[in-house]
mmCIF file of C-alpha atoms and ligand atoms in Angstrom:
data_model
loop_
_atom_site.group_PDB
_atom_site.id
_atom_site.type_symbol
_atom_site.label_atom_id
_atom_site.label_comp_id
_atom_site.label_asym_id
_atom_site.label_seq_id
_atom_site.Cartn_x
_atom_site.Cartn_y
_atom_site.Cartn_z
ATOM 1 C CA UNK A 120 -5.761 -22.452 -9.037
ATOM 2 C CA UNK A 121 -4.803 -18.708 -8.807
ATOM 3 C CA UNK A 122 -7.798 -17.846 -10.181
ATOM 4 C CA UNK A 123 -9.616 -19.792 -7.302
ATOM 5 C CA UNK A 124 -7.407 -18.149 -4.360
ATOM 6 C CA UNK A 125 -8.130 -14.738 -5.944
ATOM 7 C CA UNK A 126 -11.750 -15.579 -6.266
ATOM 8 C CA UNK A 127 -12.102 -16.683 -2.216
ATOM 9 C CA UNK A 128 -10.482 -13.476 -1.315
ATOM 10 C CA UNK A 129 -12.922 -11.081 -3.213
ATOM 11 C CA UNK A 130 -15.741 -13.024 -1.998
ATOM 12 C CA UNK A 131 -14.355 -12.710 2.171
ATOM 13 C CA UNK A 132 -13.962 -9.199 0.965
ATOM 14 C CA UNK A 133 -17.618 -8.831 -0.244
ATOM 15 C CA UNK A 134 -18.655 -9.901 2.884
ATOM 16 C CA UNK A 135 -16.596 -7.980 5.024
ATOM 17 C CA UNK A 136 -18.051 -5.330 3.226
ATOM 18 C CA UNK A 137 -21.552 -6.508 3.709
ATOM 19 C CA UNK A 138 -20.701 -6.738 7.605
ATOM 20 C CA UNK A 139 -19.933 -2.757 7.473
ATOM 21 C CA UNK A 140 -22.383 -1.712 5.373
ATOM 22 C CA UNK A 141 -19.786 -0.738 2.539
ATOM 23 C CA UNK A 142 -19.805 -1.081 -1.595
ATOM 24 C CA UNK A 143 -17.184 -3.333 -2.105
ATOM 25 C CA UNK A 144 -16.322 -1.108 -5.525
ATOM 26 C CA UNK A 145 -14.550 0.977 -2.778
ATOM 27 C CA UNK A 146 -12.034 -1.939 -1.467
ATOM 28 C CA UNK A 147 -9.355 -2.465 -4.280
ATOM 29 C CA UNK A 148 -7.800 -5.831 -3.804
ATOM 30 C CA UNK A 149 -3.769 -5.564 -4.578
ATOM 31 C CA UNK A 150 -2.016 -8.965 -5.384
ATOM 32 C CA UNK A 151 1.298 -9.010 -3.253
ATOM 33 C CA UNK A 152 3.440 -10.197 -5.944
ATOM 34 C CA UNK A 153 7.221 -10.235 -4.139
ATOM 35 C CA UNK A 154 9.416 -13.074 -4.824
ATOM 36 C CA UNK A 155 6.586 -14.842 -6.915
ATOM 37 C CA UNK A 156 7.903 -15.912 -10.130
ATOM 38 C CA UNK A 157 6.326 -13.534 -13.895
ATOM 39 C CA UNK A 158 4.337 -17.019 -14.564
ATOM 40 C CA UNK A 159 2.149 -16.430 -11.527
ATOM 41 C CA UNK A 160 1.415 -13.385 -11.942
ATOM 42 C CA UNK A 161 0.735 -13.542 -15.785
ATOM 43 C CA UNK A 162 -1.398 -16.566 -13.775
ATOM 44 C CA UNK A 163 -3.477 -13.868 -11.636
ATOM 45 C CA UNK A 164 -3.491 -11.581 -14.811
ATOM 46 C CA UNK A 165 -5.316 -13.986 -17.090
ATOM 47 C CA UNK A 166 -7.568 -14.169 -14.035
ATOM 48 C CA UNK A 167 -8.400 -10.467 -14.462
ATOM 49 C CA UNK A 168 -6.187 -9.001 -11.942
ATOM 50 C CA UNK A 169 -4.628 -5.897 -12.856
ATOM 51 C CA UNK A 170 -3.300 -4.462 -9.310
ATOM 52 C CA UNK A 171 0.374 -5.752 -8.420
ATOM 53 C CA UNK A 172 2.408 -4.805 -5.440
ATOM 54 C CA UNK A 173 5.930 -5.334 -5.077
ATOM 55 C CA UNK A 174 8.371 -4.280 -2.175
ATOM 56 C CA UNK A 175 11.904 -4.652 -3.953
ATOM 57 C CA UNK A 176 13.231 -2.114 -6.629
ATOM 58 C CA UNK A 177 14.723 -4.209 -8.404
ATOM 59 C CA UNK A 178 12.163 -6.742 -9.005
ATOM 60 C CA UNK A 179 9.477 -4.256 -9.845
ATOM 61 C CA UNK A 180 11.684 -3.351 -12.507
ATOM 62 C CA UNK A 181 12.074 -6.745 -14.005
ATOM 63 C CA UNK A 182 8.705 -7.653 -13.981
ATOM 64 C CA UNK A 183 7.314 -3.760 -14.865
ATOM 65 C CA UNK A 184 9.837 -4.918 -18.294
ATOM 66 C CA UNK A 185 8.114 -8.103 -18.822
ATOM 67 C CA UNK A 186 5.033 -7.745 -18.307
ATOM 68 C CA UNK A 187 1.792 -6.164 -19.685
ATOM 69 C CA UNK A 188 1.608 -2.213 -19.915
ATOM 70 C CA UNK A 189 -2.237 -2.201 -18.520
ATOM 71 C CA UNK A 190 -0.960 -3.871 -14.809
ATOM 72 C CA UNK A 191 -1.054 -0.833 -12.327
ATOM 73 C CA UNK A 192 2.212 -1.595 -9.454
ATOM 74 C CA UNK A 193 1.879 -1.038 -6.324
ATOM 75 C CA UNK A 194 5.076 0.255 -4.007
ATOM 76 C CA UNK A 195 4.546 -0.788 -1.053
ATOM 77 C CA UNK A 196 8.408 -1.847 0.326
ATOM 78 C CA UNK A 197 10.678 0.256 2.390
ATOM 79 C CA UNK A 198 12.255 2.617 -0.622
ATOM 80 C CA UNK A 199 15.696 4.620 -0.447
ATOM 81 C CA UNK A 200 16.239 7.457 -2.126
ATOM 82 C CA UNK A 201 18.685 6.700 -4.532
ATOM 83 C CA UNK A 202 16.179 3.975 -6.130
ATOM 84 C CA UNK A 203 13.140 6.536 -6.339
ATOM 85 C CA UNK A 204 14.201 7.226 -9.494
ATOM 86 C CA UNK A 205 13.433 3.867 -10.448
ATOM 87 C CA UNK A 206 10.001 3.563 -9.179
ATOM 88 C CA UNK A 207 8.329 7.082 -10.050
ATOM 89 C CA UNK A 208 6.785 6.784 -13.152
ATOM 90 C CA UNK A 209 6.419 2.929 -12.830
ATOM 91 C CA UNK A 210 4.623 2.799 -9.518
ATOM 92 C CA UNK A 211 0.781 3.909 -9.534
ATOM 93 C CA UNK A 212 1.206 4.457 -6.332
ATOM 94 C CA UNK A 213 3.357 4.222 -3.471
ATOM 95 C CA UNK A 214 2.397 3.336 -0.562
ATOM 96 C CA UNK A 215 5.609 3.254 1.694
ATOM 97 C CA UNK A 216 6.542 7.004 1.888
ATOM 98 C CA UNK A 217 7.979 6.573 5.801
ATOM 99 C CA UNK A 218 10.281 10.654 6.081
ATOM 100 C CA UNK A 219 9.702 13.858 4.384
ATOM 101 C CA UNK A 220 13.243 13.573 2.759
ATOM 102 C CA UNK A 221 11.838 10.264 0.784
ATOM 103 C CA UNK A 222 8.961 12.724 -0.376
ATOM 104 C CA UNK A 223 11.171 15.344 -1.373
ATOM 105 C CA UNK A 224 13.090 12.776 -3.654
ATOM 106 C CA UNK A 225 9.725 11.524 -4.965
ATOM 107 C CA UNK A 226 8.736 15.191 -5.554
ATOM 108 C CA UNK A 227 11.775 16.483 -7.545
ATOM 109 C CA UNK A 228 11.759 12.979 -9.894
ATOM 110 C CA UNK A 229 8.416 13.651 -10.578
ATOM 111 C CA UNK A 230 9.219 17.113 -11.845
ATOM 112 C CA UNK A 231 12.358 15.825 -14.222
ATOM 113 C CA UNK A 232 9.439 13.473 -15.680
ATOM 114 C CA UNK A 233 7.005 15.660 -16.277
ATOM 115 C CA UNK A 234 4.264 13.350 -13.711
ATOM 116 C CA UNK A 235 2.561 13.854 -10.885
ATOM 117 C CA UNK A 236 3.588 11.218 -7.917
ATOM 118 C CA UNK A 237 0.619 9.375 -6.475
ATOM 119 C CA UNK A 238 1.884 8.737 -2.662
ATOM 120 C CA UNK A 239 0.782 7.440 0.717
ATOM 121 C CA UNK A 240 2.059 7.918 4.070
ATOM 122 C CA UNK A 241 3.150 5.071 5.892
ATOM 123 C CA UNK A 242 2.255 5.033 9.679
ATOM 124 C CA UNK A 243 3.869 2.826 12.264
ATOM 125 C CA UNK A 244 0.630 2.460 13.936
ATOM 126 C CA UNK A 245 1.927 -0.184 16.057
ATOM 127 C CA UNK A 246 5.004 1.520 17.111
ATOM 128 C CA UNK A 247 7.214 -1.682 16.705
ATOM 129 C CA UNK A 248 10.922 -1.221 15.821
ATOM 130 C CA UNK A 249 10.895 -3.334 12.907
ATOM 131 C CA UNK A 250 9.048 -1.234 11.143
ATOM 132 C CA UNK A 251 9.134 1.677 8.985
ATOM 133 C CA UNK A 252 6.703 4.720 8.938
ATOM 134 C CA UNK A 253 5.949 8.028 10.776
ATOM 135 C CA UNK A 254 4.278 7.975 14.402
ATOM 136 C CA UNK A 255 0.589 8.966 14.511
ATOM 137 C CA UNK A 256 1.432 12.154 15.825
ATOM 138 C CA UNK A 257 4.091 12.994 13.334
ATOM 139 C CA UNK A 258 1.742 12.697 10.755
ATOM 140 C CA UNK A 259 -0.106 15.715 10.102
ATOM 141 C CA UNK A 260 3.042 17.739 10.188
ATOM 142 C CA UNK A 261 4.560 15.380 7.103
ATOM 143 C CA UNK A 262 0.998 16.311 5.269
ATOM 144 C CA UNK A 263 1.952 19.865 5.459
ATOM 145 C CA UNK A 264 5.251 19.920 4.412
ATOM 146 C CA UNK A 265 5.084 17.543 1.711
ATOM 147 C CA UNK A 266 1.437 18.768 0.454
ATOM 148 C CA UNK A 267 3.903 22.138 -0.442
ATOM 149 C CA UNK A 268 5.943 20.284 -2.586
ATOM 150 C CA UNK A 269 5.395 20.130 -6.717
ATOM 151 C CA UNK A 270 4.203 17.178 -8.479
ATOM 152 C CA UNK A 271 3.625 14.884 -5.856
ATOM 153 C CA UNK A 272 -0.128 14.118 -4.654
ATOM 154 C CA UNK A 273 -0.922 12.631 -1.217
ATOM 155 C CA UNK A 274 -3.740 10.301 -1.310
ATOM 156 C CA UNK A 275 -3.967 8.712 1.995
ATOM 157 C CA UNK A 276 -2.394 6.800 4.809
ATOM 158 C CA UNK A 277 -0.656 2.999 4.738
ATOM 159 C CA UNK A 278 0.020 0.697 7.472
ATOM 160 C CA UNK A 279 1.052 -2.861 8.521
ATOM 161 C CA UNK A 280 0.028 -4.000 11.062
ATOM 162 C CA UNK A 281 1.951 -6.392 13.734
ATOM 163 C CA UNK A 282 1.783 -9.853 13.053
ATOM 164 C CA UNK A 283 -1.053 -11.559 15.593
ATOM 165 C CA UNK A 284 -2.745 -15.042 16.326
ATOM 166 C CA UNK A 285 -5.639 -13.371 16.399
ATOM 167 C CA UNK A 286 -6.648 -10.802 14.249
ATOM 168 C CA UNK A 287 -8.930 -8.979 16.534
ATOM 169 C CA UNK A 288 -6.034 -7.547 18.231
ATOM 170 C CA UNK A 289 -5.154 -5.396 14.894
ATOM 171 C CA UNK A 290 -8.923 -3.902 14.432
ATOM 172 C CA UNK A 291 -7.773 -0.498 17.276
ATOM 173 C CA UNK A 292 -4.741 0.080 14.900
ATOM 174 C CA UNK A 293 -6.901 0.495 11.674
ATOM 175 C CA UNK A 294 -9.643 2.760 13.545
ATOM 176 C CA UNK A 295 -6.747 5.031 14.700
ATOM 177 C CA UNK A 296 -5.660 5.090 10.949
ATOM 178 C CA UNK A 297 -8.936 5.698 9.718
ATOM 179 C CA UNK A 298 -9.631 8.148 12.636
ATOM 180 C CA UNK A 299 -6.706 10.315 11.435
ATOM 181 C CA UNK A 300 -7.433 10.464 8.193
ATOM 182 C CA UNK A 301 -10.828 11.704 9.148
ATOM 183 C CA UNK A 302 -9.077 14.295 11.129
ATOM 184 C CA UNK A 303 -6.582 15.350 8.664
ATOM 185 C CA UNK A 304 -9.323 16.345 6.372
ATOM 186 C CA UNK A 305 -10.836 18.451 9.054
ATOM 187 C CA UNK A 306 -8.351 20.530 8.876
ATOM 188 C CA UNK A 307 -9.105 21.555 5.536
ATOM 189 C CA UNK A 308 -5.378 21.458 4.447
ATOM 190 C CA UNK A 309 -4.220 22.699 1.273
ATOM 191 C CA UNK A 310 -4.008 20.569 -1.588
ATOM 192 C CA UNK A 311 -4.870 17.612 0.943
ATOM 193 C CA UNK A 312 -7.620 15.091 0.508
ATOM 194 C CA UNK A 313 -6.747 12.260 1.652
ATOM 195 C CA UNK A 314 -9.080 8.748 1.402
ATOM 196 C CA UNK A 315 -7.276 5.799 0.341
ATOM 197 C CA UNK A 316 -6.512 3.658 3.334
ATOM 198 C CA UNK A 317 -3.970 0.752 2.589
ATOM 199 C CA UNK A 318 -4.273 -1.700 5.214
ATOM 200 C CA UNK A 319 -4.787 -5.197 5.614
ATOM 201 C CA UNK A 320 -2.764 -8.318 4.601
ATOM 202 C CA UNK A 321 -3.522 -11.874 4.793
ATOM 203 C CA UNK A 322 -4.077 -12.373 7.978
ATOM 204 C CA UNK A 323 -6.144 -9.387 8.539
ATOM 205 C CA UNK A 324 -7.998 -7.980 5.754
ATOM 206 C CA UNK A 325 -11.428 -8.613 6.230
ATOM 207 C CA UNK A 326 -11.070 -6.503 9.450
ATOM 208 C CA UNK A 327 -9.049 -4.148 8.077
ATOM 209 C CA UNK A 328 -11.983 -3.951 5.060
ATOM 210 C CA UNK A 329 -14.543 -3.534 8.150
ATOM 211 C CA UNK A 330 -12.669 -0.581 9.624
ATOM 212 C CA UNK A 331 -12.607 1.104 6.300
ATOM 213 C CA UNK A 332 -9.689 -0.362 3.955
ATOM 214 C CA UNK A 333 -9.859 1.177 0.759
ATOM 215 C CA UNK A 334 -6.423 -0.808 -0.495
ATOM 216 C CA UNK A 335 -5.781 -4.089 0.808
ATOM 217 C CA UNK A 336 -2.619 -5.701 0.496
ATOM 218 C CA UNK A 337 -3.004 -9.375 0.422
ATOM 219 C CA UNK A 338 0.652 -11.739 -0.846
ATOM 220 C CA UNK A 339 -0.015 -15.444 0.541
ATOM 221 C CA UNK A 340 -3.539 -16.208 0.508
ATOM 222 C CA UNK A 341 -3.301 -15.205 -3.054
ATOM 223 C CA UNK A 342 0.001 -16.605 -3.933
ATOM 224 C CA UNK A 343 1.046 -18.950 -1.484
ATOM 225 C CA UNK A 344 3.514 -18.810 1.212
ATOM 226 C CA UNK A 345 7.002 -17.322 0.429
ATOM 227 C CA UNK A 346 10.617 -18.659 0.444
ATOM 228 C CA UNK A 347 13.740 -16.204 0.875
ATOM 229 C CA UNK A 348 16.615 -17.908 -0.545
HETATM 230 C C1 LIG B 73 4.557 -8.858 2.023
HETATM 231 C C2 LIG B 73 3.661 -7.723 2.317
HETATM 232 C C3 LIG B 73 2.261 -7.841 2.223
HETATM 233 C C4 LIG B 73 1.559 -9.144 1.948
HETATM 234 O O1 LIG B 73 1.652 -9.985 3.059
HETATM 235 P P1 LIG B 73 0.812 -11.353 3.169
HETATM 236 O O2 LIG B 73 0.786 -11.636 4.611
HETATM 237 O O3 LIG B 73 1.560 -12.365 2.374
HETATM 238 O O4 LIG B 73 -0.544 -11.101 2.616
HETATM 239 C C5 LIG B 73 1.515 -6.703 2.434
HETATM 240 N N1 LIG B 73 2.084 -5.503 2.726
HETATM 241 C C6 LIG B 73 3.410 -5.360 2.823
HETATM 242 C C7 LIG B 73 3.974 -4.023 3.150
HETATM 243 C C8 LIG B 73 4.240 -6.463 2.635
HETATM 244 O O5 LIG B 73 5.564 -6.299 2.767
#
């Protein structure tokens, strides 16, 4: 059944990708794993997919124990700083770096273990208080300071998007994310290159994949809906 859900959301990837003229080897589909139980996503596994993401510490650290050394996690939950410890060195990549100070955390753990951190920015595109992340305009400014620091590699930009009826409504939010990635590489910053784009959940991938997604991030229409208890 996994295998089926995972299967439907390549294939509206594919042709989101066909729609914009892309190779869909450039859209890497990450299975939004949070509160699912280790049998679904051993489920998803044995249906080839490798790319988790998880937003809690302490269940990526569970699962990271139980689980098969080849999966690649993805960060992509609000972190605090006393947990990065936890998640450099598990995490592929994290995609919810929202203040410099988190960076500099990420930075110096990197250096006690010897790695380099694999980070993206996360930008508040939509300005909403809920959310986490850096303001468009604040973002070059955290690409230069944190491109100084050691071990830590910036590979792009993250966001989520508000939560619409319609879709549509999202598509200026990921242009403005891909347009200032575009422009942060004009400015020929050093140590910056910057083009992985995370953006795009259920509900609005396929446009997110149209306005250049390189990382989606896609939990119930793989899974299923979720229950907090
Ligand atoms: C939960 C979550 C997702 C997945 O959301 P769905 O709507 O279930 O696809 C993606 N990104 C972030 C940051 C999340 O917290």
């Amino acid at each position: 059944m996994l295998a089926e859900q995972i299967q439907k959301v390549q294939e509206e990837i594919a042709a989101a990708c066909k729609r914009a003229g892309r190779d869909p080897s450039g859209v890497t589909l990450v299975a939004v794993s949070k509160t699912k139980p280790v049998g679904m996503i051993e489920e998803a596994y044995a249906a080839g997919m490798r790319e988790f993401g998880e937003n809690y510490v302490q269940e990526l650290v569970d699962k990271t124990s139980r689980l098969p050394d080849d999966i690649h996690w993805h960060m992509i939950g609000h972190l605090q700083r006393n947990k990065v410890k936890y998640v450099v060195g598990r995490a592929e990549l994290i995609h919810s770096v929202d203040s410099v100070r988190l960076a500099a955390e990420i930075s110096k753990e990197a250096v006690k273990q010897c790695i380099t951190a694999n980070i993206l920015l996360e930008v508040n595109a939509a300005m909403e208080e809920s959310k986490f992340g850096f303001a468009l305009q604040e973002v070059e400014q955290a690409v230069r300071e944190i491109a100084a620091f050691p071990n830590i590699c910036i590979k792009g930009l993250m966001t989520s998007a508000p939560y619409v009826e319609n879709a549509e409504e999202n598509r200026k939010y990921f242009r403005q994310l891909r347009q200032l990635s575009v422009d942060i590489n004009e400015k020929n910053i050093d140590n910056v290159f910057m083009d992985a784009l995370s953006m795009g959940m259920t509900n609005d991938y396929a446009i997110a994949v149209e306005e250049g997604a390189t990382l989606v991030r896609v939990g119930t229409a793989i899974f299923g809906a979720r229950s907090y208890n």
